[in-house]
Short mmCIF file of C-alpha atoms in Angstrom, two decimals:
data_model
loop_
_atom_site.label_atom_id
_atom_site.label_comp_id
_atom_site.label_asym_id
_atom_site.label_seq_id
_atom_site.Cartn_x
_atom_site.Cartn_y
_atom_site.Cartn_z
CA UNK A 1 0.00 0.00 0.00
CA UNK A 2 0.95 3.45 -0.65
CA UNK A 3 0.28 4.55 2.93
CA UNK A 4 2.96 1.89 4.10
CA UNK A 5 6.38 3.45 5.98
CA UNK A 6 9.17 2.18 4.46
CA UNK A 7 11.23 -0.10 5.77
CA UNK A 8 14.89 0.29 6.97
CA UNK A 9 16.43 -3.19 5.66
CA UNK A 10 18.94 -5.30 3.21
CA UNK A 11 17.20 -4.77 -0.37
CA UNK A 12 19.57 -7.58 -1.43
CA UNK A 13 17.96 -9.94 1.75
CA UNK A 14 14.36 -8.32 1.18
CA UNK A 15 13.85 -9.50 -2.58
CA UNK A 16 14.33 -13.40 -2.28
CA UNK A 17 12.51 -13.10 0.97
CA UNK A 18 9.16 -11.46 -1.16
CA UNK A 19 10.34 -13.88 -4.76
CA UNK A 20 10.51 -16.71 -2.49
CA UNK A 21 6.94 -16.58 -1.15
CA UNK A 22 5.31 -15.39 -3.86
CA UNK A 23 7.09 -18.00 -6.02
CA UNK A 24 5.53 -20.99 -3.61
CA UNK A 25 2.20 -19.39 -4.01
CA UNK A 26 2.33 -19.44 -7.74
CA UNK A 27 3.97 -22.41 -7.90
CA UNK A 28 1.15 -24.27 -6.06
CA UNK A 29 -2.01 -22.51 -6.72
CA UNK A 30 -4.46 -24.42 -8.22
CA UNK A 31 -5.81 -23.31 -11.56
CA UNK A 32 -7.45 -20.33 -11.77
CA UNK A 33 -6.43 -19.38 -8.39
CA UNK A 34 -5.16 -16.13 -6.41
CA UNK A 35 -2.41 -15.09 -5.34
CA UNK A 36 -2.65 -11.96 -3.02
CA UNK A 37 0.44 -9.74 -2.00
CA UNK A 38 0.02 -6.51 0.60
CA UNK A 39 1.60 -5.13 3.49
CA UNK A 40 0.64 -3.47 6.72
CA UNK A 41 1.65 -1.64 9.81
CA UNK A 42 0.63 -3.28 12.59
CA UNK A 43 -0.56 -1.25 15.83
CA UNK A 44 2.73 -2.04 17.91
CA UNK A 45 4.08 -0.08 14.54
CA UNK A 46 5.54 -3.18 13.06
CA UNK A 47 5.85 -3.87 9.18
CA UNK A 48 3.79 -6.94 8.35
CA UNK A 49 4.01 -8.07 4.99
CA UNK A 50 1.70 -11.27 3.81
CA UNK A 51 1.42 -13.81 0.66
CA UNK A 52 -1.50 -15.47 0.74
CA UNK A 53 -2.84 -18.44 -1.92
CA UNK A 54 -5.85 -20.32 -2.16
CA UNK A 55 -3.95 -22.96 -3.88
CA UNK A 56 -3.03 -26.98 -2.23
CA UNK A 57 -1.93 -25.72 1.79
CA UNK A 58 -0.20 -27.71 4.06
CA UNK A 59 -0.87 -29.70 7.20
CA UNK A 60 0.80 -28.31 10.18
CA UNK A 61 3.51 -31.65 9.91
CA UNK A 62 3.83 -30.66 6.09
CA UNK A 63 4.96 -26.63 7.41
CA UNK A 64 7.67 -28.08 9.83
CA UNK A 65 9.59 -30.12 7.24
CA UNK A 66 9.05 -27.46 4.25
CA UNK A 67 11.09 -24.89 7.15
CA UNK A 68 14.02 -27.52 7.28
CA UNK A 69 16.61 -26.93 5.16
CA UNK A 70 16.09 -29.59 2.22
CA UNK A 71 12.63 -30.56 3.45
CA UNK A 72 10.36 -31.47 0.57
CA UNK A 73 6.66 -32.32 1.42
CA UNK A 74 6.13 -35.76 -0.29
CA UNK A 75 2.62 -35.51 -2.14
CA UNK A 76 1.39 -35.94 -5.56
CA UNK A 77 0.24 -32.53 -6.02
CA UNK A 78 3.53 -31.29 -5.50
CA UNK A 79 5.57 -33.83 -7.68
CA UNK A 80 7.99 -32.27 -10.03
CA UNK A 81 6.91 -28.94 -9.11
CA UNK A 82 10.84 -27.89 -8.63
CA UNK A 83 13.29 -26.67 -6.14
CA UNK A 84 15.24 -27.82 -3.69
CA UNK A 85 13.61 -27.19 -0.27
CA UNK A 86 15.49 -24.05 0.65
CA UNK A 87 13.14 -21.03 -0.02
CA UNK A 88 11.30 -21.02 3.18
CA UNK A 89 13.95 -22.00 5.76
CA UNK A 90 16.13 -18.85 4.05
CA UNK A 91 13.47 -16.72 3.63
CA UNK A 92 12.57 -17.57 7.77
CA UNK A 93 16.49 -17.06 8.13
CA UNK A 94 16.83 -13.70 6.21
CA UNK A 95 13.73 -12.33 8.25
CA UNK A 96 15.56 -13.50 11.73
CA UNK A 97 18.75 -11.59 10.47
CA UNK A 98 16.25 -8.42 10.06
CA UNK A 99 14.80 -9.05 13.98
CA UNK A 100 11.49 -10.26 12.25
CA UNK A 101 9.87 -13.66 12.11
CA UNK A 102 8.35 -15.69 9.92
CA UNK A 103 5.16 -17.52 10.25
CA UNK A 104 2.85 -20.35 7.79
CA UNK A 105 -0.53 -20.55 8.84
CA UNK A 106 -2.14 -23.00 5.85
CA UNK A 107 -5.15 -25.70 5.48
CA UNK A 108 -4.99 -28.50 2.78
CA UNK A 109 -6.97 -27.85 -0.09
CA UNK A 110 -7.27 -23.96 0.89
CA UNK A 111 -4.18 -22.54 1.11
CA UNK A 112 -1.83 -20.92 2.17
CA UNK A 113 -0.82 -17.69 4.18
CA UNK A 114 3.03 -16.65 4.52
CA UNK A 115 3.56 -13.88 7.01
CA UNK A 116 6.96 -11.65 7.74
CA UNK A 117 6.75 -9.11 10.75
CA UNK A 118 9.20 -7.26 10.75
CA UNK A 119 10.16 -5.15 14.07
CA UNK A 120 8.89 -1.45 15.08
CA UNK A 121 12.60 -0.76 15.05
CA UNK A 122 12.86 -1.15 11.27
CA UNK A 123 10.08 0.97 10.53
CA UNK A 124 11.15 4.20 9.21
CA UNK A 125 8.06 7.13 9.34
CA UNK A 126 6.87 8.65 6.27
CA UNK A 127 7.91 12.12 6.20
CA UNK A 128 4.56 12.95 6.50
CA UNK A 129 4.37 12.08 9.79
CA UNK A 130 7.53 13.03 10.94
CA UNK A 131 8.26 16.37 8.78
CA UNK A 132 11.04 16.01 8.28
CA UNK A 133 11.27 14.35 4.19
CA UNK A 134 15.40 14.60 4.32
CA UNK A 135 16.09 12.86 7.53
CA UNK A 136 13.27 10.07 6.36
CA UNK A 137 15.28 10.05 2.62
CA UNK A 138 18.39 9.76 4.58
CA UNK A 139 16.97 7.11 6.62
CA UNK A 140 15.74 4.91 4.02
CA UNK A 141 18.98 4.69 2.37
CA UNK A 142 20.80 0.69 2.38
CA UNK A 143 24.35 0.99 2.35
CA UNK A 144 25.59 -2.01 0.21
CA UNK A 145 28.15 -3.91 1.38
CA UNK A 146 31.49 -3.77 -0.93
CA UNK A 147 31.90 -6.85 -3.17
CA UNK A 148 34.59 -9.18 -2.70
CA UNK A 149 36.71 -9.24 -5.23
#
C-alpha cells in the first residue's frame, strides 16, 4: 500500500525473501487461483508483509519439514513442481537476520498464508508524519556492502 512506511532493511535480503513466497504461491495454486500480495503496519508499529494463496496448503507436519533446510513435502500434487527445499527455511532465516519472524498458517486444499513481521525498530516514518522528508530520505537509504573481489 501506498500509505505503508518504508522499511529500513537489506534490499539484497528483502527481494528473495518477497520472490521466495510469492514463487511458492504461484507455484502451487491451483488453476485459476489467487495469489494476493500486501503489506501493513501493525498497531505495535511493526511492518507486516503477507502472501497469501488459495492454492493446495499444508498440514501443520507438512509446514515443519518445508522450514528444514532440504525438506520437501512428499505428495502428488507437489511432484515435479521444482526446487530444492530451501526457499522457506532462508526466507525464515533472512527475516531472523532483520529481527522479524516468519510464520505459515495454511489448510490443505485452501491454502496458504506466509507472514513476515518485521520489528517497530525497522520501521522508518513517512515524512509525512515526521516532517522532516530529508532525515526520512536519509533514513531509508541501504548501504551495500562492498563486493569481494
Amino acid at each position: 500500500p501506498q500509505d505503508l512506511p518504508m522499511l529500513n532493511g537489506d534490499e539484497a535480503k528483502l527481494r528473495p525473501m518477497i520472490l521466495n513466497l510469492a514463487g511458492n504461491a504461484i507455484k502451487f495454486a491451483r488453476e485459476r487461483g489467487h495469489v494476493t500480495i500486501g503489506g501493513a503496519l501493525s498497531g505495535s508499529g511493526a511492518i507486516v508483509l503477507h502472501v497469501q494463496d488459495n492454492g493446495i496448503g499444508m498440514t501443520g507436519e507438512e509446514i515443519n519439514i518445508a522450514l528444514a533446510p532440504f525438506g520437501r513435502v512428499a505428495d502428488p500434487l507437489t511432484h515435479g513442481t521444482g526446487g530444492i527445499g530451501l526457499g522457506l527455511p532462508v526466507t525464515k532465516r533472512l527475516a531472523e537476520l532483520h529481527g522479524g519472524q516468519l510464520s505459515i498458517e495454511s489448510c490443505p486444499d485452501h491454502g496458504t498464508t506466509c507472514t513476515i513481521m518485521f520489528p517497530p525498530a525497522r520501521t522508518i516514518p513517512r515524512a509525512a508524519d515526521t516532517g522532516c522528508a530529508a532525515e526520512t530520505e536519509r533514513a531509508a537509504r541501504i548501504p551495500r556492502p562492498a563486493s569481494a573481489t
